[in-house]
Tab-separated table of C-alpha atoms in Angstrom:
chain	number	residue	atom	x	y	z
A	1	MET	CA	13.652	-28.081	6.810
A	2	THR	CA	12.372	-25.861	4.505
A	3	THR	CA	12.523	-22.174	5.573
A	4	ALA	CA	11.102	-18.874	4.297
A	5	PHE	CA	14.444	-18.335	2.673
A	6	ASP	CA	14.084	-21.232	0.026
A	7	PRO	CA	12.738	-20.677	-3.170
A	8	ILE	CA	9.190	-21.957	-4.322
A	9	VAL	CA	7.093	-22.285	-7.924
A	10	LEU	CA	4.147	-20.051	-7.464
A	11	GLY	CA	1.438	-20.426	-10.433
A	12	GLY	CA	4.667	-21.479	-12.831
A	13	LYS	CA	6.627	-19.095	-11.579
A	14	ARG	CA	9.900	-19.575	-9.263
A	15	LEU	CA	10.217	-17.092	-6.544
A	16	ALA	CA	13.714	-16.209	-4.816
A	17	SER	CA	11.676	-16.871	-1.084
A	18	ARG	CA	8.713	-17.617	0.786
A	19	LEU	CA	8.415	-13.963	2.054
A	20	ALA	CA	5.278	-11.918	0.269
A	21	MET	CA	5.042	-8.655	0.786
A	22	ALA	CA	1.251	-7.804	1.947
A	23	PRO	CA	-0.834	-5.322	0.115
A	24	MET	CA	-1.363	-1.940	1.954
A	25	THR	CA	-3.338	0.753	0.860
A	26	ARG	CA	-1.285	4.143	-0.181
A	27	SER	CA	-3.249	6.246	-1.759
A	28	ARG	CA	-0.952	8.004	-4.020
A	29	ALA	CA	-2.385	7.539	-7.390
A	30	TYR	CA	-2.822	11.439	-7.730
A	31	GLY	CA	-5.366	12.940	-10.162
A	32	PRO	CA	-8.458	12.775	-12.123
A	33	GLY	CA	-7.394	9.589	-13.890
A	34	ALA	CA	-6.213	7.269	-10.744
A	35	GLU	CA	-3.379	6.363	-12.832
A	36	PRO	CA	-0.264	5.222	-10.664
A	37	THR	CA	2.694	7.560	-10.665
A	38	GLU	CA	6.473	7.557	-10.595
A	39	LEU	CA	6.576	7.467	-7.095
A	40	MET	CA	4.870	4.205	-6.870
A	41	ALA	CA	7.573	2.609	-9.011
A	42	THR	CA	10.448	3.728	-7.128
A	43	TYR	CA	7.990	2.504	-4.154
A	44	TYR	CA	7.717	-1.138	-5.558
A	45	ALA	CA	11.192	-1.525	-7.321
A	46	GLN	CA	12.472	-1.119	-3.607
A	47	ARG	CA	11.029	-3.844	-2.225
A	48	ALA	CA	11.728	-5.959	-5.191
A	49	GLY	CA	13.558	-7.979	-3.394
A	50	ALA	CA	10.431	-9.639	-1.815
A	51	GLY	CA	9.418	-13.503	-3.114
A	52	LEU	CA	6.260	-12.082	-4.116
A	53	ILE	CA	4.543	-8.283	-3.999
A	54	VAL	CA	1.316	-7.743	-3.830
A	55	THR	CA	0.217	-4.554	-4.938
A	56	GLU	CA	-2.608	-2.276	-2.789
A	57	GLY	CA	-5.743	-2.641	-3.677
A	58	ILE	CA	-6.707	-1.618	-7.223
A	59	GLN	CA	-10.707	-0.980	-8.399
A	60	PRO	CA	-11.507	-2.881	-11.214
A	61	SER	CA	-14.217	-0.270	-12.180
A	62	PRO	CA	-15.152	3.637	-11.081
A	63	VAL	CA	-17.519	2.032	-8.779
A	64	GLY	CA	-15.550	-0.044	-7.147
A	65	GLN	CA	-13.447	3.277	-5.744
A	66	GLY	CA	-13.659	3.277	-1.797
A	67	TYR	CA	-10.764	5.733	-0.819
A	68	PRO	CA	-8.954	9.168	-2.327
A	69	ASP	CA	-5.956	8.200	-4.758
A	70	THR	CA	-6.464	4.642	-5.109
A	71	PRO	CA	-5.479	3.246	-8.530
A	72	GLY	CA	-7.629	1.659	-10.764
A	73	LEU	CA	-7.184	-1.225	-13.813
A	74	HIS	CA	-9.905	-0.317	-15.937
A	75	THR	CA	-8.879	2.353	-18.434
A	76	SER	CA	-6.108	2.319	-21.014
A	77	GLY	CA	-4.124	5.388	-19.189
A	78	GLN	CA	-4.315	2.929	-15.907
A	79	VAL	CA	-2.542	0.286	-18.044
A	80	ALA	CA	0.160	2.279	-19.423
A	81	ALA	CA	0.792	3.604	-16.341
A	82	TRP	CA	0.937	0.618	-14.331
A	83	ARG	CA	3.220	-0.682	-16.836
A	84	ARG	CA	6.277	1.702	-15.759
A	85	VAL	CA	5.481	0.001	-12.260
A	86	THR	CA	5.578	-3.604	-13.597
A	87	ASP	CA	8.514	-2.746	-15.613
A	88	ALA	CA	10.557	-1.247	-12.670
A	89	VAL	CA	9.890	-3.996	-10.373
A	90	HIS	CA	10.985	-6.469	-13.238
A	91	ARG	CA	14.114	-4.900	-13.560
A	92	GLU	CA	14.546	-5.626	-9.786
A	93	GLY	CA	13.935	-9.196	-10.257
A	94	GLY	CA	10.965	-8.919	-8.794
A	95	VAL	CA	7.602	-11.111	-9.134
A	96	ILE	CA	4.345	-9.093	-8.678
A	97	PHE	CA	0.608	-9.123	-8.489
A	98	ALA	CA	-2.148	-6.816	-8.979
A	99	GLN	CA	-4.457	-7.164	-6.240
A	100	LEU	CA	-8.085	-6.353	-7.628
A	101	MET	CA	-10.361	-4.462	-4.581
A	102	HIS	CA	-13.920	-3.689	-5.440
A	103	THR	CA	-14.638	-1.948	-1.725
A	104	GLY	CA	-18.802	-2.273	-2.434
A	105	ARG	CA	-20.290	-0.472	0.361
A	106	ILE	CA	-16.953	0.812	1.875
A	107	GLY	CA	-16.495	4.732	0.036
A	108	HIS	CA	-18.206	7.277	-0.447
A	109	PRO	CA	-20.554	9.065	-3.605
A	110	SER	CA	-18.076	11.976	-3.197
A	111	LEU	CA	-15.132	9.835	-3.925
A	112	LEU	CA	-16.771	8.536	-7.109
A	113	PRO	CA	-17.655	10.003	-10.657
A	114	ASP	CA	-20.640	11.252	-12.400
A	115	GLY	CA	-23.615	10.702	-9.585
A	116	LEU	CA	-22.116	6.663	-8.876
A	117	VAL	CA	-22.755	5.762	-4.990
A	118	PRO	CA	-21.209	2.719	-3.567
A	119	VAL	CA	-23.039	-0.787	-4.364
A	120	ALA	CA	-23.215	-3.608	-2.408
A	121	PRO	CA	-24.971	-7.266	-2.308
A	122	SER	CA	-27.690	-5.766	0.118
A	123	ALA	CA	-29.130	-2.050	0.929
A	124	VAL	CA	-27.072	-1.873	4.424
A	125	ALA	CA	-24.738	0.904	5.138
A	126	ALA	CA	-21.941	0.212	7.192
A	127	ALA	CA	-21.196	1.533	10.702
A	128	GLY	CA	-18.298	4.314	10.662
A	129	GLN	CA	-17.162	6.814	7.884
A	130	VAL	CA	-14.342	6.745	5.466
A	131	PHE	CA	-12.176	9.585	4.831
A	132	THR	CA	-12.210	11.333	1.831
A	133	HIS	CA	-11.068	14.647	0.566
A	134	GLN	CA	-13.325	16.628	2.340
A	135	GLY	CA	-12.514	14.780	5.630
A	136	PRO	CA	-14.316	11.879	7.252
A	137	GLN	CA	-17.916	11.212	5.597
A	138	ASP	CA	-20.602	9.017	7.418
A	139	PHE	CA	-20.866	5.517	4.808
A	140	VAL	CA	-23.986	6.008	3.084
A	141	THR	CA	-26.473	3.455	2.527
A	142	PRO	CA	-25.198	1.109	-0.705
A	143	ARG	CA	-27.000	0.555	-3.677
A	144	GLU	CA	-28.149	-3.339	-3.761
A	145	LEU	CA	-27.097	-4.664	-6.975
A	146	THR	CA	-29.371	-6.398	-9.259
A	147	GLU	CA	-28.706	-9.772	-11.510
A	148	ALA	CA	-27.624	-7.683	-14.498
A	149	GLN	CA	-25.416	-5.979	-12.172
A	150	ILE	CA	-23.700	-8.592	-10.154
A	151	ARG	CA	-22.823	-10.080	-13.854
A	152	ALA	CA	-21.606	-6.780	-14.832
A	153	THR	CA	-19.612	-6.633	-12.129
A	154	ILE	CA	-18.026	-9.992	-12.397
A	155	ALA	CA	-17.036	-8.822	-15.962
A	156	ASP	CA	-15.338	-6.033	-14.326
A	157	PHE	CA	-12.846	-8.208	-12.396
A	158	ALA	CA	-12.229	-10.205	-15.383
A	159	ALA	CA	-11.941	-7.467	-17.624
A	160	ALA	CA	-9.361	-5.765	-15.202
A	161	ALA	CA	-7.449	-8.880	-14.686
A	162	ARG	CA	-7.084	-9.062	-18.697
A	163	ASN	CA	-5.612	-5.078	-18.102
A	164	ALA	CA	-3.152	-6.482	-15.564
A	165	ILE	CA	-1.479	-8.768	-17.523
A	166	GLU	CA	-1.338	-6.281	-20.510
A	167	ALA	CA	0.151	-3.951	-17.827
A	168	GLY	CA	3.129	-6.344	-16.891
A	169	PHE	CA	1.962	-7.814	-13.828
A	170	ASP	CA	2.912	-11.410	-13.139
A	171	GLY	CA	-1.063	-12.193	-11.899
A	172	VAL	CA	-3.484	-11.024	-10.174
A	173	GLU	CA	-4.767	-11.565	-6.356
A	174	ILE	CA	-8.617	-11.121	-5.738
A	175	HIS	CA	-9.482	-9.230	-2.512
A	176	GLY	CA	-11.963	-10.937	-0.725
A	177	ALA	CA	-11.200	-10.127	2.640
A	178	ASN	CA	-11.178	-7.233	4.924
A	179	GLY	CA	-14.800	-6.650	4.280
A	180	TYR	CA	-15.095	-5.300	0.786
A	181	LEU	CA	-17.488	-5.886	-2.013
A	182	VAL	CA	-16.446	-10.160	-1.873
A	183	HIS	CA	-16.288	-10.321	1.617
A	184	GLN	CA	-19.925	-8.852	1.872
A	185	PHE	CA	-21.320	-11.492	-0.162
A	186	LEU	CA	-19.810	-13.820	2.237
A	187	ALA	CA	-20.632	-11.987	5.314
A	188	PRO	CA	-24.566	-12.352	6.471
A	189	ASN	CA	-24.947	-9.456	7.973
A	190	THR	CA	-24.272	-7.466	4.845
A	191	ASN	CA	-25.769	-10.093	2.105
A	192	ARG	CA	-29.251	-10.493	3.157
A	193	ARG	CA	-30.546	-11.471	-0.390
A	194	THR	CA	-32.998	-14.322	-0.708
A	195	ASP	CA	-32.068	-15.265	-4.133
A	196	ALA	CA	-29.378	-17.207	-5.428
A	197	TRP	CA	-26.614	-15.021	-4.645
A	198	GLY	CA	-27.316	-14.862	-0.723
A	199	GLY	CA	-29.580	-16.796	1.635
A	200	THR	CA	-27.765	-19.993	2.188
A	201	VAL	CA	-24.139	-21.148	2.269
A	202	GLU	CA	-23.615	-22.027	-1.399
A	203	GLY	CA	-25.829	-18.596	-2.107
A	204	ARG	CA	-23.347	-16.297	-0.312
A	205	ILE	CA	-19.963	-17.931	-1.554
A	206	ARG	CA	-21.335	-17.873	-5.226
A	207	PHE	CA	-20.021	-14.435	-6.145
A	208	ALA	CA	-16.662	-15.060	-4.961
A	209	ALA	CA	-16.595	-18.437	-6.566
A	210	GLU	CA	-17.795	-17.077	-9.982
A	211	VAL	CA	-15.559	-13.699	-9.863
A	212	THR	CA	-12.546	-16.221	-9.050
A	213	ALA	CA	-13.585	-18.364	-12.308
A	214	ALA	CA	-14.018	-15.601	-14.518
A	215	VAL	CA	-10.748	-14.524	-13.867
A	216	VAL	CA	-9.499	-17.550	-14.053
A	217	GLU	CA	-11.102	-17.971	-17.714
A	218	ALA	CA	-9.667	-14.543	-18.253
A	219	ILE	CA	-6.288	-14.754	-17.559
A	220	GLY	CA	-5.249	-18.722	-16.224
A	221	GLY	CA	-5.570	-19.998	-12.705
A	222	ASP	CA	-1.977	-19.896	-12.617
A	223	ARG	CA	-2.071	-16.313	-12.672
A	224	THR	CA	-4.896	-15.952	-10.290
A	225	GLY	CA	-4.400	-15.908	-5.957
A	226	LEU	CA	-7.277	-15.141	-4.037
A	227	ARG	CA	-7.379	-13.269	-0.234
A	228	ILE	CA	-9.806	-14.078	2.185
A	229	SER	CA	-10.181	-12.824	6.141
A	230	PRO	CA	-12.517	-15.488	7.501
A	231	GLY	CA	-14.025	-14.166	10.626
A	232	ASN	CA	-12.387	-10.456	10.359
A	233	PRO	CA	-14.985	-7.796	11.788
A	234	TYR	CA	-13.099	-5.101	9.805
A	235	ASN	CA	-15.277	-2.377	7.898
A	236	ASP	CA	-18.734	-4.139	10.052
A	237	ILE	CA	-18.736	-7.428	8.841
A	238	ALA	CA	-20.170	-9.920	11.104
A	239	GLU	CA	-19.508	-13.935	10.565
A	240	ASP	CA	-21.102	-16.090	12.915
A	241	ASN	CA	-19.564	-19.478	11.418
A	242	PRO	CA	-16.670	-18.700	9.222
A	243	ALA	CA	-15.429	-22.465	9.017
A	244	GLU	CA	-18.345	-23.437	7.565
A	245	VAL	CA	-18.433	-20.561	4.717
A	246	TYR	CA	-14.996	-20.773	3.998
A	247	GLU	CA	-14.566	-24.442	4.192
A	248	ALA	CA	-17.375	-24.833	1.612
A	249	LEU	CA	-15.641	-21.702	-0.770
A	250	LEU	CA	-12.411	-23.802	-1.072
A	251	GLU	CA	-14.437	-26.737	-2.024
A	252	ARG	CA	-16.227	-24.860	-4.478
A	253	LEU	CA	-12.485	-23.460	-5.895
A	254	ALA	CA	-10.010	-26.463	-5.093
A	255	GLY	CA	-10.274	-27.189	-8.603
A	256	LEU	CA	-9.162	-24.306	-10.106
A	257	GLY	CA	-5.493	-24.532	-10.597
A	258	LEU	CA	-5.225	-20.886	-8.594
A	259	ALA	CA	-1.318	-19.713	-7.882
A	260	TYR	CA	-2.455	-19.665	-4.249
A	261	LEU	CA	-4.731	-18.892	-1.603
A	262	HIS	CA	-4.042	-15.525	1.372
A	263	VAL	CA	-5.212	-15.759	4.019
A	264	MET	CA	-5.386	-12.983	6.172
A	265	GLU	CA	-5.793	-14.678	9.734
A	266	GLY	CA	-7.628	-13.494	12.826
A	267	PRO	CA	-7.100	-14.846	16.226
A	268	ASP	CA	-8.570	-18.260	15.534
A	269	ARG	CA	-5.286	-20.275	14.350
A	270	GLU	CA	-7.237	-23.360	14.893
A	271	LEU	CA	-9.419	-22.085	11.854
A	272	THR	CA	-6.102	-21.249	9.701
A	273	GLY	CA	-5.147	-24.933	10.093
A	274	ARG	CA	-8.088	-26.217	8.857
A	275	LEU	CA	-8.049	-24.218	5.795
A	276	ARG	CA	-4.708	-25.052	5.277
A	277	LYS	CA	-5.707	-28.737	5.258
A	278	ALA	CA	-8.763	-28.095	2.921
A	279	TRP	CA	-6.841	-25.972	0.399
A	280	PRO	CA	-4.930	-28.181	-1.989
A	281	GLY	CA	-2.581	-25.847	-3.165
A	282	ALA	CA	0.061	-22.944	-2.158
A	283	PHE	CA	-1.251	-21.161	1.488
A	284	VAL	CA	0.371	-17.668	1.982
A	285	LEU	CA	-0.328	-16.647	5.391
A	286	ASN	CA	-0.942	-12.763	6.904
A	287	PRO	CA	-0.501	-14.056	10.091
A	288	PHE	CA	-2.469	-12.504	12.995
A	289	THR	CA	-0.233	-10.167	14.913
A	290	HIS	CA	-2.256	-7.039	16.357
A	291	PRO	CA	-1.916	-4.684	17.836
A	292	ALA	CA	1.572	-5.285	16.607
A	293	ALA	CA	3.332	-5.500	12.964
A	294	THR	CA	4.290	-9.170	11.873
A	295	GLY	CA	7.993	-9.355	12.639
A	296	PRO	CA	10.795	-12.333	12.410
A	297	GLU	CA	8.977	-14.721	14.259
A	298	ALA	CA	6.477	-15.516	11.807
A	299	LEU	CA	9.498	-16.825	9.583
A	300	ALA	CA	8.779	-20.034	12.017
A	301	LEU	CA	5.276	-20.383	10.203
A	302	VAL	CA	7.062	-21.900	7.208
A	303	GLU	CA	9.416	-24.145	9.004
A	304	ASP	CA	6.932	-25.835	11.212
A	305	GLY	CA	4.832	-26.040	7.999
A	306	THR	CA	1.881	-23.964	8.923
A	307	ALA	CA	2.033	-22.096	5.682
A	308	ASP	CA	4.172	-22.283	2.224
A	309	MET	CA	4.799	-18.708	2.022
A	310	VAL	CA	3.996	-15.701	4.515
A	311	ALA	CA	3.072	-12.105	4.092
A	312	PHE	CA	4.773	-8.885	5.865
A	313	GLY	CA	2.828	-5.792	5.614
A	314	ALA	CA	3.858	-2.970	7.997
A	315	LEU	CA	7.295	-4.274	8.393
A	316	PHE	CA	8.206	-3.788	4.528
A	317	LEU	CA	6.685	0.120	4.439
A	318	ALA	CA	9.634	0.637	7.428
A	319	ASN	CA	12.253	-1.777	5.873
A	320	PRO	CA	12.287	-1.983	1.960
A	321	ASP	CA	15.200	-4.630	2.026
A	322	LEU	CA	13.451	-6.600	4.432
A	323	PRO	CA	14.293	-10.134	3.163
A	324	ALA	CA	18.078	-8.991	3.279
A	325	ARG	CA	17.542	-7.676	7.073
A	326	LEU	CA	15.551	-11.304	7.661
A	327	ALA	CA	18.554	-13.475	6.607
A	328	ALA	CA	20.790	-11.135	8.866
A	329	GLY	CA	18.600	-11.033	11.931
A	330	GLY	CA	18.244	-7.622	11.293
A	331	PRO	CA	18.441	-4.562	12.574
A	332	PHE	CA	15.296	-3.293	11.780
A	333	ASN	CA	13.360	-0.111	11.220
A	334	THR	CA	10.496	0.158	13.444
A	335	PRO	CA	6.740	0.943	11.932
A	336	ASP	CA	5.110	3.892	13.633
A	337	PRO	CA	1.452	2.327	15.101
A	338	ALA	CA	0.196	5.854	14.989
A	339	THR	CA	0.231	5.685	11.405
A	340	PHE	CA	-1.855	2.215	10.841
A	341	TYR	CA	-4.877	3.059	8.546
A	342	GLY	CA	-7.948	2.380	10.237
A	343	GLY	CA	-6.256	0.248	13.413
A	344	ASP	CA	-5.393	-2.422	10.990
A	345	HIS	CA	-1.823	-2.899	10.739
A	346	ARG	CA	-1.277	-3.948	7.151
A	347	GLY	CA	-2.147	-0.633	5.352
A	348	TYR	CA	-1.230	2.953	5.767
A	349	THR	CA	-2.309	6.134	4.350
A	350	ASP	CA	0.795	7.835	5.658
A	351	TYR	CA	3.460	8.527	3.260
A	352	PRO	CA	6.852	7.741	5.101
A	353	ALA	CA	10.193	8.263	3.147
A	354	LEU	CA	10.471	6.022	0.749
A	355	THR	CA	14.349	4.876	1.803
A	356	ALA	CA	13.246	4.659	5.287
C-alpha cells in the first residue's frame, strides 16, 4: 500500500514524501519593490521537510497584485531576492514551486502603481472588501481586458515562469483557483464576454488553457503545475455546473505533460473523484475540511488512492516540522482559527512565530 510518506517522482523530481505545503498568503514582501525578505527565506527553509513547498501567491505583473506586501516575479530585483529563498530551501534538501497568482478584480487601485486599476474578463465588481494599508476598501469595478491585453497577460505569466526558474525555483504552479483572474475567466458570473474568451464552456476555459500552454512552452511541462478549485464560491464566484467546465479544461490540458494538478476541494467529493479519473498525471489534493484545518486524517487519502499527494495549509504554519510530526503521530501545535485569512482556512494575514 502506498502511503503519504513514500517518495514520488513529480515532473522528473524525486520528492521525499507525498506531503505538500499548500500555498498561503503571508504579506511579508515589505517595501516598494515587492521583493521577498530574509524573513521569508527563514520561513520557507524551516518547512523544507515537505515533499513539495508551493509558495504564497506571487504576482506575475504589477497589475496582478491584490493584497498589501505580496511578492512579485517581474523585476530583476525580485528574481535576485527569490534566489535567496530558493537557495535556503535547497540547502535544507527541499523542493519549492512558485505559485503565480494574478488576482484580477480582487484588489484595489491603492495597492497598484502608476494609476493602474484591477482588471478582469468582464467589468463586474466583486461583492465585499479587500484589506489595504488604509484599511478595508470596497472592491472596485475592474477594467475589462481587451484581446491585446489578454495576450499580454498570458505573456506576463510566461515571463514570470522564466523568472522563477532563473530565481532557482524547481517549477511553478499557476493559480487557477479561489476567485482570482484565471478562475474569473472560468466562472460565468465573472466572465460575461461574448467573444472567443467567454460565452461557451470552450470560451471560458480558453484563458486557463492558453496561460498553461504558454508557461509549458516557456519552462516545460515537467516544471508546471496548475491549481483549481471547482465550485469554490470564494471571492464572489458562482459556478453552477463545475463538472462540465473542469472536465473540459482537464481534457484540453491532458496532453501538456504537466507536473501535477492541484485541486483545492469543495464539499463535493464525488466531483473530486471525477476529476481524479479524468486527469492522467499526478493529482495533488488540498482536501475540504472547513472550518477546521486539514489534519492527520488526510493521510488516508493517499492510502486509498483518492490522491497522489495531499496538501496541508494551516497545520504547516503552526508546525514547521509537520512531516516529522505526522510520521510520529503528533503532537501538533494548534492553528488559531481566529487568524484564518478571509474565512479561508488555507491562508493567513497574521504573523505567527516562525518557530512555533
